[in-house]
CSV table of N, CA and C and ligand atoms in Angstrom, one decimal:
chain,number,residue,atom,x,y,z
A,4,MET,N,-6.8,-10.6,7.2
A,4,MET,CA,-5.7,-9.8,7.4
A,4,MET,C,-5.2,-10.6,8.4
A,5,THR,N,-4.3,-10.8,8.4
A,5,THR,CA,-4.0,-11.3,9.7
A,5,THR,C,-5.2,-10.5,10.2
A,6,ASP,N,-6.4,-11.0,10.0
A,6,ASP,CA,-7.6,-10.4,9.5
A,6,ASP,C,-8.0,-9.2,10.3
A,7,GLN,N,-8.2,-8.1,9.6
A,7,GLN,CA,-8.6,-6.8,10.1
A,7,GLN,C,-8.0,-6.5,11.5
A,8,LYS,N,-7.0,-7.2,11.9
A,8,LYS,CA,-6.5,-6.9,13.2
A,8,LYS,C,-5.7,-5.6,13.1
A,9,SER,N,-5.9,-4.6,13.9
A,9,SER,CA,-5.4,-3.3,13.8
A,9,SER,C,-4.0,-3.2,14.3
A,10,VAL,N,-3.1,-4.1,13.7
A,10,VAL,CA,-1.8,-4.1,14.1
A,10,VAL,C,-1.0,-2.9,13.5
A,11,SER,N,0.0,-2.5,14.2
A,11,SER,CA,0.9,-1.4,13.7
A,11,SER,C,2.3,-1.9,14.1
A,12,ASN,N,3.2,-1.9,13.2
A,12,ASN,CA,4.6,-2.2,13.6
A,12,ASN,C,5.4,-0.9,13.5
A,13,GLY,N,4.7,0.3,13.5
A,13,GLY,CA,5.3,1.6,13.5
A,13,GLY,C,5.4,2.1,12.1
A,14,PHE,N,5.4,1.2,11.1
A,14,PHE,CA,5.6,1.7,9.8
A,14,PHE,C,4.4,1.4,8.9
A,15,VAL,N,3.6,0.5,9.4
A,15,VAL,CA,2.4,0.1,8.6
A,15,VAL,C,1.2,0.0,9.5
A,16,ARG,N,0.1,0.5,9.1
A,16,ARG,CA,-1.1,0.4,9.9
A,16,ARG,C,-2.3,0.5,9.0
A,17,LEU,N,-3.4,0.0,9.5
A,17,LEU,CA,-4.7,0.1,8.8
A,17,LEU,C,-5.3,1.4,9.0
A,18,VAL,N,-5.9,2.0,8.0
A,18,VAL,CA,-6.6,3.3,8.0
A,18,VAL,C,-8.0,3.1,7.7
A,19,ASP,N,-8.9,3.5,8.6
A,19,ASP,CA,-10.3,3.4,8.4
A,19,ASP,C,-10.9,4.7,7.8
A,20,LEU,N,-11.6,4.5,6.7
A,20,LEU,CA,-12.2,5.7,6.0
A,20,LEU,C,-13.7,5.8,6.5
A,21,PRO,N,-14.2,7.0,6.4
A,21,PRO,CA,-15.7,7.2,6.7
A,21,PRO,C,-16.5,6.5,5.6
A,22,VAL,N,-17.7,6.2,6.0
A,22,VAL,CA,-18.7,5.7,5.0
A,22,VAL,C,-20.1,6.3,5.3
A,23,VAL,N,-20.7,6.8,4.2
A,23,VAL,CA,-22.0,7.3,4.3
A,23,VAL,C,-22.9,6.3,3.6
A,24,SER,N,-23.8,5.7,4.3
A,24,SER,CA,-24.7,4.6,3.8
A,24,SER,C,-26.1,5.1,3.7
A,25,ASP,N,-26.8,4.8,2.7
A,25,ASP,CA,-28.2,5.0,2.6
A,25,ASP,C,-28.8,3.9,1.7
A,26,PRO,N,-30.1,3.9,1.5
A,26,PRO,CA,-30.6,2.8,0.6
A,26,PRO,C,-30.1,2.8,-0.8
A,27,ARG,N,-29.4,4.0,-1.2
A,27,ARG,CA,-28.9,4.0,-2.6
A,27,ARG,C,-27.5,3.4,-2.7
A,28,GLY,N,-26.9,3.1,-1.5
A,28,GLY,CA,-25.6,2.5,-1.5
A,28,GLY,C,-24.7,3.2,-0.5
A,29,ASP,N,-23.4,2.8,-0.6
A,29,ASP,CA,-22.4,3.3,0.3
A,29,ASP,C,-21.5,4.3,-0.4
A,30,LEU,N,-21.0,5.3,0.3
A,30,LEU,CA,-20.1,6.4,-0.2
A,30,LEU,C,-19.0,6.5,0.8
A,31,THR,N,-17.8,6.4,0.3
A,31,THR,CA,-16.6,6.6,1.1
A,31,THR,C,-15.7,7.6,0.5
A,32,PHE,N,-15.1,8.5,1.4
A,32,PHE,CA,-14.3,9.6,0.8
A,32,PHE,C,-13.0,9.6,1.6
A,33,VAL,N,-12.0,10.3,1.0
A,33,VAL,CA,-10.7,10.4,1.7
A,33,VAL,C,-10.1,11.8,1.4
A,34,GLU,N,-9.6,12.4,2.4
A,34,GLU,CA,-9.0,13.8,2.3
A,34,GLU,C,-7.5,13.7,2.8
A,35,GLY,N,-6.6,14.2,2.0
A,35,GLY,CA,-5.2,14.2,2.4
A,35,GLY,C,-5.0,15.0,3.7
A,36,MET,N,-4.1,14.6,4.5
A,36,MET,CA,-3.8,15.2,5.8
A,36,MET,C,-4.9,15.1,6.9
A,37,LYS,N,-6.0,14.4,6.5
A,37,LYS,CA,-7.0,14.2,7.4
A,37,LYS,C,-7.3,12.7,7.6
A,38,HIS,N,-7.6,12.0,6.5
A,38,HIS,CA,-7.8,10.6,6.7
A,38,HIS,C,-6.5,9.8,6.4
A,39,VAL,N,-5.6,10.4,5.6
A,39,VAL,CA,-4.3,9.8,5.4
A,39,VAL,C,-3.2,10.9,5.8
A,40,PRO,N,-2.1,10.4,6.3
A,40,PRO,CA,-1.2,11.4,7.0
A,40,PRO,C,-0.2,12.1,6.0
A,41,PHE,N,-0.7,12.4,4.8
A,41,PHE,CA,0.1,13.2,3.8
A,41,PHE,C,-0.8,13.8,2.8
A,42,ASP,N,-0.3,14.8,2.1
A,42,ASP,CA,-1.0,15.4,1.0
A,42,ASP,C,-1.0,14.4,-0.2
A,43,ILE,N,-2.1,14.1,-0.8
A,43,ILE,CA,-2.2,13.2,-1.8
A,43,ILE,C,-1.7,13.8,-3.2
A,44,ARG,N,-0.6,13.3,-3.7
A,44,ARG,CA,0.0,13.9,-4.9
A,44,ARG,C,-0.2,13.0,-6.1
A,45,ARG,N,-0.7,11.8,-5.8
A,45,ARG,CA,-0.8,10.8,-7.0
A,45,ARG,C,-1.8,9.7,-6.6
A,46,VAL,N,-2.6,9.3,-7.5
A,46,VAL,CA,-3.5,8.2,-7.4
A,46,VAL,C,-3.2,7.3,-8.5
A,47,TYR,N,-3.0,6.0,-8.3
A,47,TYR,CA,-3.0,5.0,-9.3
A,47,TYR,C,-3.7,3.7,-8.9
A,48,TYR,N,-4.1,2.9,-9.9
A,48,TYR,CA,-4.9,1.7,-9.6
A,48,TYR,C,-4.5,0.6,-10.5
A,49,LEU,N,-4.6,-0.6,-9.9
A,49,LEU,CA,-4.3,-1.8,-10.6
A,49,LEU,C,-5.6,-2.5,-10.9
A,50,TYR,N,-5.7,-3.0,-12.1
A,50,TYR,CA,-6.9,-3.8,-12.5
A,50,TYR,C,-6.5,-4.7,-13.6
A,51,ASN,N,-7.5,-5.6,-14.0
A,51,ASN,CA,-7.1,-6.7,-14.9
A,51,ASN,C,-5.9,-7.4,-14.5
A,52,VAL,N,-5.7,-7.7,-13.2
A,52,VAL,CA,-4.6,-8.3,-12.7
A,52,VAL,C,-4.9,-9.9,-12.7
A,53,PRO,N,-4.0,-10.6,-13.4
A,53,PRO,CA,-4.2,-12.1,-13.4
A,53,PRO,C,-4.1,-12.7,-12.0
A,54,VAL,N,-4.9,-13.7,-11.7
A,54,VAL,CA,-5.0,-14.2,-10.3
A,54,VAL,C,-3.7,-14.7,-9.9
A,55,ASP,N,-2.8,-15.1,-10.8
A,55,ASP,CA,-1.5,-15.7,-10.4
A,55,ASP,C,-0.4,-14.7,-10.5
A,56,ALA,N,-0.7,-13.4,-10.7
A,56,ALA,CA,0.3,-12.3,-10.8
A,56,ALA,C,0.9,-12.0,-9.4
A,57,GLU,N,2.2,-11.6,-9.5
A,57,GLU,CA,2.8,-11.0,-8.3
A,57,GLU,C,3.2,-9.6,-8.7
A,58,ARG,N,2.9,-8.6,-7.8
A,58,ARG,CA,3.2,-7.2,-8.1
A,58,ARG,C,4.0,-6.7,-6.9
A,59,GLY,N,4.4,-5.5,-7.0
A,59,GLY,CA,5.3,-4.9,-5.9
A,59,GLY,C,6.7,-5.5,-6.1
A,60,GLY,N,7.3,-5.9,-5.0
A,60,GLY,CA,8.7,-6.3,-5.0
A,60,GLY,C,9.6,-5.1,-5.0
A,61,HIS,N,9.3,-4.1,-4.2
A,61,HIS,CA,10.1,-2.9,-4.0
A,61,HIS,C,9.8,-2.2,-2.8
A,62,ALA,N,10.7,-1.2,-2.5
A,62,ALA,CA,10.5,-0.3,-1.3
A,62,ALA,C,10.8,1.1,-1.9
A,63,HIS,N,10.5,2.0,-1.0
A,63,HIS,CA,10.7,3.5,-1.5
A,63,HIS,C,11.6,4.2,-0.5
A,64,ARG,N,12.4,5.1,-1.1
A,64,ARG,CA,13.2,6.0,-0.2
A,64,ARG,C,12.4,7.0,0.6
A,65,GLU,N,11.4,7.6,-0.1
A,65,GLU,CA,10.6,8.7,0.6
A,65,GLU,C,9.2,8.5,0.5
A,66,LEU,N,8.7,7.8,-0.5
A,66,LEU,CA,7.2,7.7,-0.8
A,66,LEU,C,6.5,7.0,0.4
A,67,GLU,N,5.4,7.6,0.7
A,67,GLU,CA,4.4,7.0,1.6
A,67,GLU,C,3.1,6.7,0.8
A,68,GLN,N,2.4,5.6,1.1
A,68,GLN,CA,1.3,5.2,0.3
A,68,GLN,C,0.2,4.7,1.3
A,69,VAL,N,-1.1,4.8,0.8
A,69,VAL,CA,-2.1,4.0,1.4
A,69,VAL,C,-2.8,3.2,0.3
A,70,VAL,N,-2.9,1.9,0.5
A,70,VAL,CA,-3.4,0.9,-0.5
A,70,VAL,C,-4.8,0.4,-0.1
A,71,PHE,N,-5.7,0.4,-1.1
A,71,PHE,CA,-7.0,-0.1,-0.8
A,71,PHE,C,-7.4,-1.2,-1.9
A,72,ALA,N,-8.3,-2.1,-1.4
A,72,ALA,CA,-9.0,-3.0,-2.4
A,72,ALA,C,-10.3,-2.4,-2.6
A,73,LEU,N,-10.4,-1.7,-3.7
A,73,LEU,CA,-11.8,-1.1,-4.0
A,73,LEU,C,-12.8,-2.2,-4.4
A,74,SER,N,-12.3,-3.2,-4.9
A,74,SER,CA,-13.2,-4.4,-5.3
A,74,SER,C,-12.3,-5.6,-5.2
A,75,GLY,N,-13.0,-6.7,-4.7
A,75,GLY,CA,-12.2,-7.9,-4.6
A,75,GLY,C,-11.2,-7.9,-3.5
A,76,SER,N,-10.2,-8.7,-3.6
A,76,SER,CA,-9.2,-8.8,-2.5
A,76,SER,C,-7.9,-9.2,-3.0
A,77,PHE,N,-6.9,-9.0,-2.2
A,77,PHE,CA,-5.5,-9.5,-2.5
A,77,PHE,C,-4.7,-9.4,-1.2
A,78,ARG,N,-3.5,-10.0,-1.3
A,78,ARG,CA,-2.7,-10.1,-0.1
A,78,ARG,C,-1.5,-9.1,-0.3
A,79,MET,N,-1.1,-8.5,0.8
A,79,MET,CA,0.1,-7.6,0.8
A,79,MET,C,1.0,-8.2,1.8
A,80,LYS,N,2.2,-8.5,1.3
A,80,LYS,CA,3.3,-9.0,2.2
A,80,LYS,C,4.2,-7.8,2.5
A,81,ILE,N,4.4,-7.6,3.8
A,81,ILE,CA,5.1,-6.4,4.2
A,81,ILE,C,6.4,-6.8,5.0
A,82,ASP,N,7.4,-6.0,4.8
A,82,ASP,CA,8.8,-6.4,5.4
A,82,ASP,C,9.5,-5.1,5.7
A,83,ASP,N,9.8,-4.9,7.0
A,83,ASP,CA,10.5,-3.7,7.3
A,83,ASP,C,12.0,-3.9,7.4
A,84,GLY,N,12.5,-5.0,6.9
A,84,GLY,CA,13.9,-5.3,6.9
A,84,GLY,C,14.3,-6.2,8.0
A,85,GLU,N,13.4,-6.3,9.0
A,85,GLU,CA,13.6,-7.3,10.1
A,85,GLU,C,12.4,-8.2,10.3
A,86,THR,N,11.2,-7.6,10.3
A,86,THR,CA,9.9,-8.3,10.6
A,86,THR,C,9.0,-8.3,9.4
A,87,LYS,N,8.5,-9.5,9.1
A,87,LYS,CA,7.6,-9.7,8.0
A,87,LYS,C,6.2,-9.8,8.6
A,88,SER,N,5.2,-9.3,7.8
A,88,SER,CA,3.8,-9.5,8.2
A,88,SER,C,3.0,-9.5,6.9
A,89,GLU,N,1.7,-9.9,7.0
A,89,GLU,CA,0.9,-9.9,5.8
A,89,GLU,C,-0.5,-9.5,6.1
A,90,TYR,N,-1.1,-8.9,5.2
A,90,TYR,CA,-2.5,-8.3,5.3
A,90,TYR,C,-3.3,-8.8,4.1
A,91,TRP,N,-4.5,-9.1,4.4
A,91,TRP,CA,-5.5,-9.4,3.3
A,91,TRP,C,-6.4,-8.2,3.2
A,92,LEU,N,-6.3,-7.4,2.1
A,92,LEU,CA,-7.1,-6.3,1.9
A,92,LEU,C,-8.4,-6.7,1.1
A,93,ARG,N,-9.5,-6.4,1.6
A,93,ARG,CA,-10.8,-6.8,1.0
A,93,ARG,C,-11.9,-5.8,1.3
A,94,ASP,N,-11.7,-4.7,2.0
A,94,ASP,CA,-12.7,-3.8,2.4
A,94,ASP,C,-12.4,-2.4,1.9
A,95,PRO,N,-13.2,-1.9,1.0
A,95,PRO,CA,-12.9,-0.6,0.4
A,95,PRO,C,-12.8,0.6,1.4
A,96,ARG,N,-13.2,0.4,2.6
A,96,ARG,CA,-13.1,1.4,3.6
A,96,ARG,C,-11.8,1.3,4.4
A,97,LYS,N,-11.1,0.2,4.2
A,97,LYS,CA,-9.9,0.0,5.1
A,97,LYS,C,-8.7,0.0,4.2
A,98,GLY,N,-7.8,1.0,4.4
A,98,GLY,CA,-6.5,1.0,3.6
A,98,GLY,C,-5.4,0.6,4.5
A,99,LEU,N,-4.3,0.2,3.8
A,99,LEU,CA,-3.0,-0.1,4.5
A,99,LEU,C,-2.1,1.0,4.2
A,100,TYR,N,-1.7,1.8,5.3
A,100,TYR,CA,-0.7,2.8,5.2
A,100,TYR,C,0.7,2.1,5.3
A,101,ILE,N,1.5,2.6,4.3
A,101,ILE,CA,2.9,2.0,4.2
A,101,ILE,C,3.8,3.2,4.1
A,102,ASN,N,4.6,3.2,5.2
A,102,ASN,CA,5.6,4.3,5.3
A,102,ASN,C,6.8,4.0,4.3
A,103,LYS,N,7.7,5.0,4.2
A,103,LYS,CA,8.9,4.7,3.4
A,103,LYS,C,9.7,3.6,4.0
A,104,LEU,N,10.6,3.0,3.1
A,104,LEU,CA,11.5,2.0,3.6
A,104,LEU,C,10.8,0.7,4.1
A,105,ILE,N,9.8,0.4,3.4
A,105,ILE,CA,9.0,-0.9,3.6
A,105,ILE,C,8.9,-1.7,2.3
A,106,TRP,N,9.4,-2.9,2.4
A,106,TRP,CA,9.4,-3.8,1.2
A,106,TRP,C,8.0,-4.3,1.1
A,107,ARG,N,7.3,-4.3,-0.1
A,107,ARG,CA,6.0,-4.9,-0.2
A,107,ARG,C,5.9,-5.7,-1.5
A,108,GLU,N,5.1,-6.8,-1.3
A,108,GLU,CA,4.8,-7.7,-2.4
A,108,GLU,C,3.3,-7.9,-2.4
A,109,MET,N,2.7,-8.1,-3.5
A,109,MET,CA,1.3,-8.3,-3.6
A,109,MET,C,1.0,-9.5,-4.4
A,110,ASP,N,0.0,-10.3,-4.0
A,110,ASP,CA,-0.3,-11.5,-4.8
A,110,ASP,C,-1.8,-11.9,-4.3
A,111,SER,N,-2.1,-13.1,-4.9
A,111,SER,CA,-3.5,-13.7,-4.6
A,111,SER,C,-4.6,-12.7,-4.9
A,112,PHE,N,-4.5,-12.1,-6.0
A,112,PHE,CA,-5.6,-11.2,-6.4
A,112,PHE,C,-6.8,-12.0,-6.8
A,113,SER,N,-7.9,-11.6,-6.3
A,113,SER,CA,-9.2,-12.3,-6.8
A,113,SER,C,-9.5,-11.8,-8.1
A,114,GLN,N,-10.4,-12.5,-8.8
A,114,GLN,CA,-10.8,-12.2,-10.2
A,114,GLN,C,-11.5,-10.8,-10.1
A,115,GLY,N,-11.0,-9.9,-11.0
A,115,GLY,CA,-11.7,-8.6,-11.0
A,115,GLY,C,-11.3,-7.6,-9.9
A,116,ALA,N,-10.3,-8.0,-9.1
A,116,ALA,CA,-9.9,-7.1,-8.1
A,116,ALA,C,-9.4,-5.7,-8.6
A,117,VAL,N,-9.7,-4.7,-7.8
A,117,VAL,CA,-9.2,-3.4,-8.2
A,117,VAL,C,-8.4,-2.8,-7.0
A,118,CYS,N,-7.2,-2.5,-7.2
A,118,CYS,CA,-6.3,-2.0,-6.1
A,118,CYS,C,-6.1,-0.5,-6.4
A,119,MET,N,-6.5,0.4,-5.4
A,119,MET,CA,-6.2,1.8,-5.6
A,119,MET,C,-5.1,2.2,-4.6
A,120,VAL,N,-4.2,3.1,-5.1
A,120,VAL,CA,-3.1,3.5,-4.2
A,120,VAL,C,-3.1,5.0,-4.2
A,121,LEU,N,-3.1,5.6,-3.0
A,121,LEU,CA,-2.9,7.0,-2.8
A,121,LEU,C,-1.4,7.2,-2.4
A,122,ALA,N,-0.7,8.2,-3.0
A,122,ALA,CA,0.7,8.3,-2.9
A,122,ALA,C,1.0,9.7,-2.5
A,123,SER,N,2.1,9.9,-1.7
A,123,SER,CA,2.5,11.2,-1.2
A,123,SER,C,3.4,12.0,-2.2
A,124,ARG,N,3.8,11.4,-3.3
A,124,ARG,CA,4.7,12.0,-4.2
A,124,ARG,C,4.4,11.6,-5.7
A,125,PRO,N,4.8,12.4,-6.7
A,125,PRO,CA,4.6,12.0,-8.0
A,125,PRO,C,5.6,10.7,-8.3
A,126,TYR,N,5.3,10.1,-9.4
A,126,TYR,CA,6.1,8.9,-9.7
A,126,TYR,C,7.6,9.3,-10.0
A,127,ASP,N,8.5,8.6,-9.4
A,127,ASP,CA,9.9,8.9,-9.6
A,127,ASP,C,10.7,7.6,-9.4
A,128,GLU,N,11.2,7.0,-10.5
A,128,GLU,CA,11.8,5.7,-10.5
A,128,GLU,C,13.0,5.8,-9.5
A,129,SER,N,13.7,6.9,-9.4
A,129,SER,CA,14.9,6.9,-8.5
A,129,SER,C,14.5,6.9,-7.0
A,130,ASP,N,13.2,6.9,-6.7
A,130,ASP,CA,12.8,6.7,-5.3
A,130,ASP,C,12.6,5.2,-4.9
A,131,TYR,N,12.7,4.3,-6.0
A,131,TYR,CA,12.5,2.9,-5.7
A,131,TYR,C,13.8,2.2,-5.2
A,132,TYR,N,13.6,1.3,-4.3
A,132,TYR,CA,14.6,0.2,-4.1
A,132,TYR,C,14.0,-1.0,-4.8
A,133,ARG,N,14.6,-1.5,-5.8
A,133,ARG,CA,14.1,-2.7,-6.5
A,133,ARG,C,14.9,-3.9,-6.2
A,134,ASP,N,16.0,-3.7,-5.5
A,134,ASP,CA,16.9,-4.8,-5.1
A,134,ASP,C,16.8,-5.0,-3.6
A,135,TYR,N,16.4,-6.2,-3.2
A,135,TYR,CA,16.0,-6.5,-1.8
A,135,TYR,C,17.2,-6.2,-0.9
A,136,GLN,N,18.5,-6.6,-1.3
A,136,GLN,CA,19.6,-6.4,-0.4
A,136,GLN,C,19.9,-4.9,-0.2
A,137,ASP,N,19.7,-4.1,-1.3
A,137,ASP,CA,19.9,-2.7,-1.2
A,137,ASP,C,18.9,-2.1,-0.2
A,138,PHE,N,17.7,-2.6,-0.2
A,138,PHE,CA,16.6,-2.2,0.7
A,138,PHE,C,17.0,-2.6,2.1
A,139,VAL,N,17.4,-3.8,2.4
A,139,VAL,CA,17.7,-4.2,3.7
A,139,VAL,C,18.9,-3.4,4.3
A,140,ALA,N,19.9,-3.1,3.5
A,140,ALA,CA,21.0,-2.2,3.9
A,140,ALA,C,20.5,-0.8,4.3
A,141,ALA,N,19.6,-0.3,3.5
A,141,ALA,CA,19.1,1.1,3.7
A,141,ALA,C,18.2,1.1,5.0
A,142,SER,N,17.4,0.0,5.2
A,142,SER,CA,16.5,-0.1,6.3
A,142,SER,C,17.2,0.0,7.7
A,143,LYS,N,18.5,-0.3,7.6
A,143,LYS,CA,19.3,-0.4,8.9
A,143,LYS,C,19.9,1.0,9.2
A,144,VAL,N,20.0,1.8,8.2
A,144,VAL,CA,20.7,3.2,8.4
A,144,VAL,C,20.0,4.3,7.8
A,145,GLY,N,18.8,4.1,7.2
A,145,GLY,CA,18.1,5.2,6.6
A,145,GLY,C,18.4,5.2,5.1
A,146,PRO,N,17.7,6.0,4.3
A,146,PRO,CA,17.8,6.0,2.8
A,146,PRO,C,19.3,6.2,2.4
A,147,LEU,N,19.8,5.4,1.5
A,147,LEU,CA,21.1,5.5,1.0
A,147,LEU,C,21.1,6.2,-0.4
B,495,TYD,P1,5.5,-0.6,-10.2
B,495,TYD,O1,5.5,0.5,-9.2
B,495,TYD,O2,6.8,-1.5,-10.2
B,495,TYD,O3,4.2,-1.5,-10.1
B,495,TYD,P2,3.7,-2.6,-8.9
B,495,TYD,O4,4.4,-2.2,-7.6
B,495,TYD,O5,2.3,-2.4,-8.9
B,495,TYD,O6,4.1,-4.0,-9.4
B,495,TYD,O7,5.3,0.0,-11.6
B,495,TYD,C1,5.2,-0.7,-12.8
B,495,TYD,C2,5.6,0.1,-14.0
B,495,TYD,O8,4.7,1.2,-14.1
B,495,TYD,C3,6.9,0.7,-13.9
B,495,TYD,O9,7.5,0.6,-15.2
B,495,TYD,C4,6.7,2.1,-13.5
B,495,TYD,C5,5.4,2.5,-14.1
B,495,TYD,N1,4.7,3.4,-13.2
B,495,TYD,C6,4.5,4.8,-13.7
B,495,TYD,O10,4.9,5.1,-14.8
B,495,TYD,N2,3.8,5.6,-12.9
B,495,TYD,C7,3.3,5.3,-11.6
B,495,TYD,O11,2.7,6.1,-10.9
B,495,TYD,C8,3.5,3.9,-11.2
B,495,TYD,C9,3.0,3.5,-9.9
B,495,TYD,C10,4.2,3.0,-12.0
């Protein structure tokens, strides 16, 4: 991550989940409004991702998310309209919280990587900014 450094630019931050470990293995859990700052309304996951694939390439008007690498690793490129940063996710206990109005791109998936996303809202295509210039304009004044 800009390795596991617990940076926050106000809109993005790493979230640590609990782990219960015993000789049978590790168990991690997540509760809405406790471990993540919203009620979890949707869960989705990416898998069978080609190692040269690029995903994301959008921002959201209202949606908040926390992204995890449940297995393997990948890079998240984050852009708040002014400042860019990147995070390598590779620990299933550490998620990346992404507030609304943050542009994200994902790449460098390892073979067999599984990305799980917890989301604050159901899927709604009208919540997306898929055009970067529209996003930058909105990031300066709030959702358009
Ligand atoms: P998208 O959010 O663009 O994927 P990513 O950011 O991982 O590259 O979604 C890809 C497609 O899947 C798009 O057609 C919308 C659809 N989709 C749903 O129908 N429901 C969902 O919950 C999500 C996340 C995507």
